[in-house]
XYZ file of C-alpha atoms in Angstrom:
662
model
C -0.092 0.188 -0.095
C 2.824 2.568 1.168
C 4.683 2.065 -2.061
C 1.089 2.495 -4.251
C 0.940 5.323 -2.067
C 4.264 6.893 -2.792
C 3.579 5.937 -6.947
C 0.625 8.644 -7.305
C 1.832 10.696 -5.549
C 4.594 10.449 -7.607
C 2.894 10.540 -10.668
C 0.774 13.785 -9.415
C 3.698 15.426 -8.932
C 5.083 14.962 -12.634
C 1.302 15.382 -13.744
C 1.844 19.191 -11.986
C 5.169 19.873 -13.040
C 4.091 18.654 -17.168
C 1.102 21.454 -16.704
C 2.608 23.587 -15.112
C 5.464 24.463 -17.750
C 1.900 24.177 -20.286
C 1.090 26.092 -18.667
C 3.733 28.709 -18.867
C 5.106 28.118 -22.066
C 1.222 29.513 -23.320
C 1.078 32.438 -21.576
C 4.605 32.826 -22.739
C 3.015 32.358 -26.457
C 0.621 35.017 -24.893
C 2.144 36.743 -23.734
C 4.614 37.888 -26.779
C 1.607 37.986 -29.094
C -0.208 40.859 -27.086
C 3.433 42.463 -27.705
C 3.531 42.384 -31.095
C 0.161 43.283 -31.384
C 0.807 46.730 -29.471
C 3.711 46.842 -31.723
C 1.892 47.116 -34.172
C -1.415 48.996 -33.192
C 1.192 51.065 -30.988
C 2.687 51.885 -34.636
C -0.293 51.716 -36.942
C -0.903 54.745 -34.414
C 2.028 56.753 -34.698
C 1.609 57.333 -38.296
C -1.967 58.811 -38.189
C -1.112 61.200 -35.436
C 2.008 62.149 -37.548
C -0.785 62.293 -40.777
C 1.903 60.451 -42.118
C -0.134 57.978 -44.399
C 1.712 56.771 -46.041
C 3.645 55.073 -43.550
C 0.183 54.287 -41.753
C -0.980 51.689 -44.375
C 1.913 49.710 -44.165
C 0.106 48.089 -40.938
C -2.830 47.686 -42.835
C -4.679 44.547 -43.982
C -4.398 45.042 -47.384
C -6.833 42.905 -48.539
C -8.740 43.173 -45.866
C -10.079 46.735 -47.518
C -13.713 45.727 -49.412
C -16.705 46.093 -47.542
C -20.624 46.581 -48.138
C -20.907 50.063 -49.452
C -16.779 50.800 -50.341
C -13.723 48.524 -51.841
C -10.129 50.382 -52.379
C -6.909 50.207 -52.723
C -4.029 50.900 -49.848
C -3.160 54.224 -52.292
C -6.574 55.099 -51.824
C -7.021 55.109 -48.820
C -3.926 57.434 -48.187
C -5.958 59.782 -50.334
C -9.140 58.956 -48.234
C -6.959 60.135 -45.096
C -4.894 62.731 -46.800
C -8.772 64.025 -47.976
C -10.820 63.644 -44.703
C -8.352 65.366 -42.342
C -7.125 67.661 -44.529
C -10.494 69.228 -45.821
C -10.489 69.936 -41.541
C -7.586 71.315 -41.617
C -5.947 68.639 -38.815
C -3.088 69.538 -36.382
C -1.434 68.715 -33.556
C -3.773 65.062 -33.400
C -2.828 63.058 -31.016
C -4.380 59.111 -29.384
C -4.916 58.753 -25.693
C -6.090 55.131 -24.144
C -5.161 53.073 -26.835
C -5.459 49.535 -25.680
C -5.471 46.121 -27.341
C -7.602 43.457 -26.116
C -7.775 39.661 -27.429
C -11.244 38.520 -29.033
C -10.711 35.008 -30.152
C -7.730 32.768 -31.511
C -5.778 35.141 -34.179
C -7.906 38.786 -33.575
C -7.205 41.758 -31.798
C -9.226 44.083 -30.861
C -7.545 48.002 -31.456
C -8.891 50.880 -29.898
C -8.032 54.251 -29.437
C -9.142 57.654 -28.391
C -8.023 60.849 -30.321
C -7.858 65.029 -29.920
C -6.968 67.149 -32.345
C -6.575 70.690 -33.652
C -9.429 71.645 -36.352
C -9.516 75.310 -38.370
C -12.495 75.751 -35.894
C -10.916 75.045 -32.784
C -10.058 71.341 -30.491
C -11.555 67.964 -31.597
C -12.464 65.167 -29.258
C -12.993 61.776 -30.925
C -13.978 58.847 -28.843
C -13.742 54.562 -29.431
C -11.640 54.466 -32.258
C -12.001 51.332 -32.762
C -10.350 48.346 -35.431
C -9.228 44.730 -35.636
C -5.895 42.874 -35.068
C -5.289 39.786 -36.821
C -2.422 37.321 -37.595
C -1.713 37.742 -41.941
C 1.156 35.619 -43.102
C 2.209 35.497 -39.003
C 2.000 39.218 -39.041
C 0.220 41.449 -37.635
C -2.539 43.665 -39.423
C -5.501 46.368 -38.608
C -8.038 45.584 -40.419
C -8.407 49.598 -42.359
C -12.978 50.977 -42.836
C -13.902 53.480 -43.119
C -14.934 53.819 -39.316
C -10.631 54.740 -38.652
C -11.378 58.027 -40.076
C -14.052 58.634 -38.103
C -16.634 56.666 -35.750
C -19.545 55.726 -37.750
C -18.107 57.068 -40.528
C -18.435 54.539 -44.168
C -17.705 53.859 -47.232
C -19.646 56.474 -48.930
C -19.580 58.850 -46.266
C -17.026 62.394 -46.117
C -16.725 65.073 -43.829
C -17.686 69.213 -44.365
C -15.957 71.676 -43.356
C -18.410 75.241 -42.896
C -15.902 77.891 -41.771
C -16.499 81.303 -40.637
C -13.699 83.507 -40.066
C -13.245 85.220 -36.626
C -11.140 88.666 -37.509
C -9.156 90.002 -35.671
C -9.870 93.299 -33.695
C -8.895 96.426 -34.760
C -6.454 98.605 -33.048
C -6.788 102.440 -33.227
C -6.586 106.013 -32.734
C -7.968 108.390 -29.716
C -10.467 109.017 -33.162
C -11.286 105.422 -33.765
C -8.615 106.121 -37.288
C -7.192 102.906 -37.822
C -3.954 101.915 -37.312
C -4.344 98.783 -37.795
C -6.980 96.355 -39.801
C -7.179 93.839 -41.417
C -7.791 94.321 -45.557
C -7.447 92.457 -48.324
C -3.968 91.627 -49.891
C -3.396 89.356 -52.708
C -1.775 85.967 -52.290
C -0.369 84.021 -55.440
C -0.583 80.527 -55.309
C 0.702 77.455 -57.354
C -2.093 74.649 -59.541
C -0.303 71.913 -58.607
C -1.604 70.363 -62.444
C -0.202 73.397 -63.861
C 3.902 72.966 -62.997
C 3.885 70.351 -65.474
C 6.091 67.231 -64.416
C 9.339 66.126 -65.162
C 12.168 69.576 -66.932
C 9.038 71.320 -67.566
C 7.715 71.528 -63.359
C 11.312 72.181 -62.548
C 11.602 74.905 -64.782
C 7.724 76.888 -63.997
C 9.245 76.054 -60.538
C 12.232 77.848 -60.567
C 10.961 80.709 -62.962
C 9.019 81.116 -59.354
C 11.279 81.168 -56.901
C 13.055 84.096 -58.668
C 9.795 85.975 -59.089
C 8.506 85.644 -56.056
C 11.711 85.765 -54.168
C 10.439 82.533 -52.492
C 13.251 78.860 -51.933
C 12.635 76.704 -54.762
C 12.565 74.126 -51.928
C 9.764 75.961 -50.307
C 7.853 75.735 -52.786
C 9.053 72.397 -53.200
C 7.808 71.644 -49.953
C 4.612 73.203 -49.574
C 3.689 71.484 -52.709
C 4.302 67.612 -50.658
C 1.575 68.392 -47.977
C -0.764 66.118 -47.169
C -3.414 67.605 -48.430
C -1.875 69.347 -51.508
C -4.288 67.486 -55.040
C -4.086 68.625 -58.794
C -6.280 71.269 -58.285
C -4.991 73.148 -55.146
C -4.468 76.130 -54.130
C -1.319 76.522 -52.733
C 0.101 79.704 -52.191
C 3.540 81.228 -52.267
C 3.110 84.429 -51.257
C 1.224 88.056 -50.795
C 1.549 90.216 -53.489
C 1.204 94.092 -55.054
C 1.379 92.788 -58.251
C 0.542 89.717 -60.605
C 2.495 88.731 -63.644
C 2.074 86.331 -65.358
C 3.364 83.041 -64.443
C 2.789 78.779 -65.809
C 1.180 77.543 -62.843
C 0.190 80.717 -60.591
C -2.631 81.675 -60.020
C -4.367 84.373 -57.515
C -6.271 85.166 -55.342
C -7.855 88.371 -52.692
C -7.534 87.335 -49.053
C -7.892 88.607 -45.704
C -4.558 90.292 -45.031
C -3.811 92.959 -41.530
C -3.120 96.603 -43.132
C -1.351 98.864 -41.172
C -3.000 102.336 -43.009
C -0.190 104.576 -40.635
C 2.901 102.941 -42.305
C 6.476 102.937 -41.400
C 4.492 106.060 -39.125
C 3.681 103.790 -36.302
C 5.641 100.987 -37.727
C 7.575 101.099 -33.917
C 3.998 101.601 -31.902
C 1.846 99.174 -33.530
C 4.512 96.118 -34.628
C 3.590 93.867 -37.167
C 1.393 90.320 -37.634
C 3.341 87.730 -39.074
C 2.261 83.831 -39.920
C 1.404 81.373 -36.781
C 5.487 78.737 -36.482
C 5.905 74.690 -34.723
C 6.869 76.364 -31.869
C 3.877 79.449 -30.995
C 1.924 76.820 -31.613
C 3.756 74.979 -28.826
C 3.292 77.880 -26.681
C -0.478 78.395 -27.743
C -1.725 75.229 -29.086
C -5.593 76.813 -29.008
C -3.915 78.703 -31.801
C -4.191 77.262 -35.754
C -1.154 76.364 -38.509
C -2.220 78.487 -40.946
C -3.269 81.364 -38.659
C -1.593 84.572 -37.334
C 0.296 85.946 -34.989
C 1.250 89.208 -33.816
C 5.444 89.276 -34.071
C 5.974 93.201 -32.948
C 4.728 96.108 -30.616
C 0.785 96.191 -29.149
C 0.496 93.371 -32.823
C 2.722 91.299 -30.327
C 1.106 92.617 -26.965
C -2.400 92.855 -26.910
C -2.483 89.367 -29.342
C -4.563 87.556 -27.046
C -7.445 90.035 -26.533
C -6.703 90.519 -30.687
C -6.893 86.851 -31.754
C -10.771 85.975 -33.150
C -11.419 82.601 -32.622
C -12.933 80.575 -36.157
C -16.350 78.766 -36.242
C -18.384 77.471 -37.781
C -19.519 72.960 -38.072
C -17.146 69.437 -38.669
C -20.029 67.468 -40.419
C -20.085 63.708 -41.095
C -22.518 63.920 -44.634
C -24.249 61.446 -46.517
C -25.283 63.172 -49.535
C -26.694 65.818 -48.676
C -27.279 64.333 -45.273
C -25.979 65.369 -41.949
C -25.287 61.971 -40.572
C -23.223 63.246 -36.745
C -21.952 66.519 -36.292
C -18.389 66.522 -34.836
C -17.826 69.706 -34.387
C -20.270 72.829 -33.561
C -17.841 76.979 -32.494
C -19.096 79.836 -32.396
C -17.759 82.469 -34.459
C -15.871 85.208 -32.162
C -14.223 87.908 -33.518
C -10.794 89.798 -31.764
C -11.494 92.754 -29.459
C -10.431 95.989 -30.814
C -8.190 97.771 -28.875
C -8.529 101.810 -28.247
C -4.979 104.019 -28.112
C -5.066 107.520 -26.556
C -2.549 107.828 -30.021
C -3.529 110.145 -33.003
C -2.630 109.675 -35.528
C -3.129 112.757 -37.502
C -0.897 113.736 -34.724
C 1.922 110.839 -35.259
C 2.315 110.718 -38.800
C 2.757 114.602 -38.079
C 5.278 114.267 -35.541
C 6.998 111.835 -38.168
C 6.723 113.867 -41.276
C 8.821 116.349 -39.256
C 11.586 113.805 -38.041
C 11.714 113.195 -41.771
C 14.525 109.954 -41.713
C 16.661 111.163 -38.749
C 17.085 109.286 -36.269
C 15.406 110.622 -33.345
C 11.161 110.450 -32.043
C 8.188 112.437 -30.827
C 6.793 112.257 -27.785
C 3.628 114.437 -27.398
C 1.756 113.486 -24.042
C -1.771 116.097 -22.531
C 0.323 116.381 -18.942
C -3.387 116.101 -17.487
C -4.129 112.733 -17.436
C -0.889 111.264 -18.662
C -2.461 110.221 -22.514
C -0.302 110.333 -24.731
C -0.245 111.153 -28.445
C 1.914 110.618 -30.272
C 5.337 108.091 -29.639
C 6.761 108.481 -33.236
C 10.576 106.797 -33.724
C 12.348 107.254 -37.108
C 14.661 105.830 -38.978
C 11.564 103.334 -39.279
C 9.972 100.729 -41.566
C 7.216 99.379 -43.682
C 4.898 97.418 -41.393
C 2.889 96.198 -44.906
C 5.961 94.959 -46.363
C 6.468 91.728 -43.546
C 2.360 91.008 -44.238
C 2.889 90.748 -47.373
C 6.188 88.821 -47.317
C 9.170 90.152 -47.423
C 11.942 89.675 -49.098
C 15.271 88.387 -48.191
C 16.902 91.160 -49.691
C 14.594 94.184 -48.462
C 14.604 92.191 -44.710
C 18.732 91.962 -45.219
C 18.766 96.560 -46.236
C 16.395 97.330 -42.805
C 18.601 94.289 -40.544
C 22.012 95.761 -42.287
C 20.838 99.763 -41.774
C 23.533 101.676 -39.276
C 20.166 103.988 -38.221
C 18.595 100.890 -36.697
C 14.979 101.060 -38.456
C 13.991 98.783 -36.332
C 14.713 100.078 -32.949
C 11.452 102.778 -30.651
C 13.934 105.795 -30.058
C 11.101 106.588 -27.956
C 11.878 103.993 -25.479
C 15.721 104.336 -25.257
C 17.263 105.267 -22.303
C 19.741 108.319 -22.857
C 21.358 111.811 -21.239
C 18.657 113.786 -21.308
C 21.478 116.883 -20.883
C 19.768 120.007 -20.047
C 16.095 120.118 -20.204
C 16.386 118.264 -16.841
C 17.784 121.176 -15.335
C 14.410 121.103 -14.454
C 14.315 118.737 -12.150
C 16.686 120.414 -10.785
C 15.921 123.470 -10.451
C 12.954 122.258 -8.182
C 14.313 119.900 -6.318
C 16.875 123.047 -5.078
C 13.885 125.588 -4.544
C 11.697 122.299 -2.527
C 15.015 122.005 -0.231
C 15.883 125.251 -0.005
C 19.260 125.107 -1.297
C 18.489 127.873 -4.049
C 15.497 131.041 -3.746
C 14.279 132.611 -7.330
C 16.802 135.249 -6.958
C 19.547 133.046 -6.086
C 22.377 134.841 -7.654
C 25.481 133.246 -8.390
C 28.265 135.199 -9.978
C 30.188 133.221 -12.188
C 33.934 133.876 -14.646
C 34.486 131.937 -17.306
C 33.207 129.375 -19.319
C 35.151 127.027 -17.394
C 35.640 126.066 -13.782
C 35.965 123.359 -11.026
C 35.433 123.074 -7.141
C 38.939 122.339 -6.951
C 42.042 120.560 -7.475
C 41.512 117.266 -6.585
C 38.615 117.917 -9.967
C 42.298 117.272 -12.084
C 42.222 117.858 -15.850
C 38.164 117.727 -15.270
C 35.963 121.398 -15.333
C 33.000 121.665 -16.648
C 31.746 123.391 -19.286
C 28.990 126.468 -20.195
C 27.810 128.179 -24.058
C 27.251 131.845 -22.420
C 30.045 134.045 -20.100
C 27.637 135.747 -18.144
C 29.361 137.366 -14.790
C 26.130 137.063 -12.869
C 22.932 134.698 -12.814
C 19.948 133.915 -10.394
C 17.490 130.663 -11.250
C 15.749 132.007 -14.459
C 18.504 133.147 -15.953
C 20.708 130.054 -15.315
C 17.949 128.685 -17.087
C 17.178 131.111 -20.286
C 20.939 130.722 -20.834
C 21.294 126.648 -20.107
C 24.097 127.088 -17.506
C 25.721 124.187 -16.934
C 28.393 126.180 -14.299
C 25.502 127.364 -12.008
C 23.849 123.929 -11.929
C 26.892 122.047 -11.307
C 27.595 124.672 -8.559
C 23.943 123.939 -6.810
C 24.318 120.684 -6.840
C 26.983 120.627 -4.792
C 26.129 122.887 -1.818
C 22.531 119.908 -2.476
C 24.590 117.936 -1.005
C 24.628 114.550 -2.603
C 22.125 112.671 0.200
C 19.711 115.620 -0.691
C 19.255 116.526 -4.261
C 19.265 111.833 -3.777
C 16.187 112.710 -1.321
C 14.106 115.445 -4.397
C 15.796 112.649 -7.262
C 13.572 109.613 -5.506
C 9.738 109.879 -5.828
C 10.088 111.025 -9.336
C 11.978 107.576 -10.156
C 10.306 105.572 -7.497
C 7.404 104.750 -9.640
C 7.033 102.047 -11.789
C 5.010 102.521 -15.617
C 2.629 100.648 -16.751
C 2.331 101.072 -20.240
C 2.480 98.158 -22.930
C 5.981 99.164 -24.025
C 9.218 96.849 -23.514
C 11.794 100.119 -21.136
C 14.132 99.847 -18.980
C 13.661 101.918 -15.758
C 14.693 105.754 -15.799
C 18.524 104.858 -13.715
C 20.082 108.115 -11.959
C 24.003 106.556 -11.432
C 25.129 103.228 -12.501
C 24.934 102.045 -8.812
C 22.262 104.146 -7.811
C 24.643 106.133 -5.524
C 25.784 110.133 -6.339
C 28.839 109.066 -4.064
C 31.434 111.339 -6.474
C 31.417 115.153 -6.615
C 31.699 114.894 -10.189
C 28.918 112.360 -11.300
C 27.091 114.998 -8.901
C 28.344 117.759 -10.473
C 27.075 115.846 -13.715
C 24.164 115.194 -12.657
C 21.834 117.917 -12.442
C 22.358 119.086 -15.915
C 21.264 115.517 -16.545
C 24.434 113.717 -18.167
C 26.999 111.799 -15.655
C 25.958 108.014 -15.335
C 21.745 109.308 -16.230
C 19.208 107.532 -18.264
C 15.537 108.768 -19.527
C 13.585 107.452 -22.289
C 12.322 109.803 -23.809
C 8.820 109.345 -23.000
C 10.364 108.914 -18.881
C 11.644 112.833 -19.603
C 7.566 113.685 -20.519
C 6.959 112.180 -17.658
C 9.297 113.611 -14.981
C 9.162 116.878 -16.976
C 4.748 117.468 -16.193
C 5.543 118.253 -12.448
C 6.819 121.157 -13.634
C 3.273 121.980 -15.453
C 0.806 120.110 -13.216
C 1.688 122.414 -9.994
C 4.261 119.623 -8.595
C 2.154 116.233 -9.489
C 4.353 114.505 -11.575
C 1.300 112.178 -14.410
C 2.154 108.484 -15.593
C 1.356 108.557 -18.622
C -1.413 106.003 -20.424
C -1.565 104.327 -23.615
C -5.061 102.930 -23.618
C -7.787 105.375 -24.301
C -10.328 104.958 -20.974
C -7.612 103.869 -18.723
C -6.922 106.434 -15.694
C -3.357 107.191 -15.516
C -2.419 107.611 -11.329
C -0.564 110.929 -10.416
C 1.829 111.952 -7.555
C 3.304 114.876 -5.983
C 7.008 114.987 -6.322
C 7.563 118.944 -6.331
C 5.532 121.778 -3.582
C 3.604 124.179 -6.080
C 5.155 127.175 -5.508
C 8.977 126.013 -6.489
C 7.290 124.184 -9.882
C 4.684 127.527 -10.745
C 8.768 129.218 -10.074
C 10.272 126.438 -12.453
C 7.458 126.685 -15.092
C 7.916 130.321 -15.361
C 11.595 130.879 -16.075
C 11.285 127.822 -18.203
C 8.152 130.923 -20.176
C 10.944 133.359 -20.827
C 13.748 130.249 -22.324
C 10.863 130.853 -25.330
C 10.180 134.707 -24.745
C 12.987 134.964 -23.784
C 15.450 136.818 -27.058
C 18.847 135.393 -25.602
C 16.668 132.395 -24.516
C 18.358 128.860 -26.136
C 14.531 128.254 -27.169
C 13.185 131.795 -27.757
C 12.854 130.388 -31.855
C 10.217 127.837 -31.121
C 8.338 131.116 -29.871
C 5.097 131.787 -31.797
C 2.417 135.395 -31.684
C -0.581 134.886 -29.264
C 0.916 131.649 -26.841
C 2.977 131.668 -23.850
C 5.085 128.400 -24.123
C 6.475 126.444 -21.296
C 10.609 124.945 -23.076
C 14.340 123.145 -22.052
C 17.073 122.898 -24.727
C 19.263 120.497 -23.839
C 22.252 118.444 -25.368
C 23.838 115.329 -24.364
C 27.591 115.267 -24.889
C 28.577 111.670 -26.008
C 33.132 112.918 -25.440
C 35.103 110.300 -24.534
C 37.620 112.853 -23.629
C 37.477 117.054 -22.432
C 38.048 119.666 -25.331
C 37.427 116.908 -28.298
C 34.766 117.169 -31.420
C 32.839 114.588 -30.447
C 28.748 112.988 -31.396
C 25.596 114.282 -29.252
C 22.179 114.391 -28.896
C 19.837 117.137 -29.007
C 16.842 117.032 -26.902
C 13.939 119.746 -26.216
C 10.975 119.932 -23.905
C 8.015 122.355 -24.978
C 4.914 122.522 -23.476
C 1.587 124.457 -23.436
C 1.920 127.372 -20.306
C -1.809 128.569 -21.064
C -4.466 126.183 -21.176
C -1.993 122.851 -20.364
C -2.999 121.155 -23.361
C 0.688 119.227 -25.031
C 4.090 118.729 -23.042
C 6.547 117.262 -26.421
C 9.657 116.294 -25.694
C 11.875 115.488 -29.025
C 15.458 113.972 -29.475
C 17.385 113.520 -33.087
C 21.038 111.834 -32.896
C 23.658 113.602 -33.687
C 22.375 117.083 -33.724
C 22.315 120.028 -31.339
C 18.823 122.048 -29.691
C 18.454 123.835 -32.478
C 18.198 121.589 -35.075
C 15.804 119.786 -32.748
C 13.698 123.673 -32.126
C 14.199 123.817 -36.109
C 12.804 119.570 -37.452
C 9.462 120.264 -34.293
C 8.386 123.668 -34.552
C 5.563 123.269 -37.465
C 4.526 120.657 -35.098
C 4.070 122.854 -32.094
C 2.182 125.264 -34.665
C -0.542 122.457 -35.535
C -1.528 121.978 -32.247
C -3.061 125.988 -31.990
């Protein structure tokens, strides 16, 4: 009995071992099989998501492309996918939730969801299904029209009804357009008119040369998935329509800039959406536009319109299923405080010189002009600027892309009004304070070495008004030294502390490199607007508004209806006394701003010339400045700059603009 029992136990153990081995082999085989199926599913969906439909059909069973209402070849499957997804502007296809499940021997079921962007917005499609079968020792997808979109059959089509959301306008204070959607002419290729072989190459070469577009770019455009023989394949926007075989033209909506170069540096321009743009802003469409520079870029999110429409599955004229429905919306209109007429006038007065003109309403901070020169034509960029034209701009030493109204400069003698106001505030001077100065050069003591402060007019005695009328550097240097660096800094800080809330890229105003005035020469130079002092023309206008506003500095604004703050920086009496002195800068026949005089009007002004010499008593570059303001009704305050010029040239250039304010 014992032996029989042991024999039975051994037999059972052998059976268990054999069964376990068989089960393990079966399980291992199933795992290998499932892994192979998953690899095919991943390869198919990866090619599908890339819209590489030629690669995709390699994983399809070519002998199972026939159904009740369709009979396809592999090439027709590719063409069907291209037509369906090209028609809706599909991009950024992303397959999600991919699974494979065994249904029966030699057959699995693949399921997945799809997220994609279309011409009218994002679309989520759920429950794609397809069988994967073993065909001649290879796993292959059984393709049906439901792999285009679920529920599609062989006779269904996908239709797009598209409504374009318009980009918002940028307008001036009176509603005049500064950036608006208009119409341009688009040149495009018709593939079946280009011919084949050598003829095609010749025609493409002629197109490349005519429109200054790389031949490789043209060929790449023709190879896009959506392109058919009769498609209109865009080349670029053009102003003329030369006759070329294979080329036709159509009117298209395009951004236009009525003010052209006069406002280009402020408004900027739009351009085609790039791959980098899509990565940052997935809601954009690959065939859309985006603000590239200026206010077009800053306010792009508000300006962008949203396209609308419907994407449907249709059978003949009947809608079988609606895949996506989206209401279009137009972008917001951005209304500026700018006055387009004054802006264009200011630009013309610069006459191609290197400079800027900023005009502000000092009563509320509204910026009326922000003109810079030289400039560029933004309409060229929208139309598709040639490489040659772009290089001409880029290599221009005058830097037409530079917004000089936001660039920082040493303000020169215009800053003396601020020094005067601070000195009056803290009692360093009174309006009657008179200084006796001999000669055109001065230094405090021998510790200054060879350095001396210089002036233009040799006036033996001067009070504050006379010092401003004569623009005497020595008078103000002595005032700052008497005041002391700490008292001067205490007076300057309220001007420099506020942050300007403008949609512009601009570095903060600077007193000095380290924010201190810890050397006597630096203190003296700062008093008359040099040293390491740096202000943009916009910042200068902001600072100088305090003199016109009874000591209240008015911060600027560029957006209509947007209030800007005021801040008390000087005592009212001090500001008024400086203002009266600035009126004399124009009214006095000996004043540096006398050439600005207009009969019947009181103008407060201060000229300035900032020298950029590396060494005293040598010839060097200089920048000319002018601050001019309405001393009667306070309706305008202008700060103008001309590089490589003196203040006399600035007065000559801007007087017609000042006259237009009356």
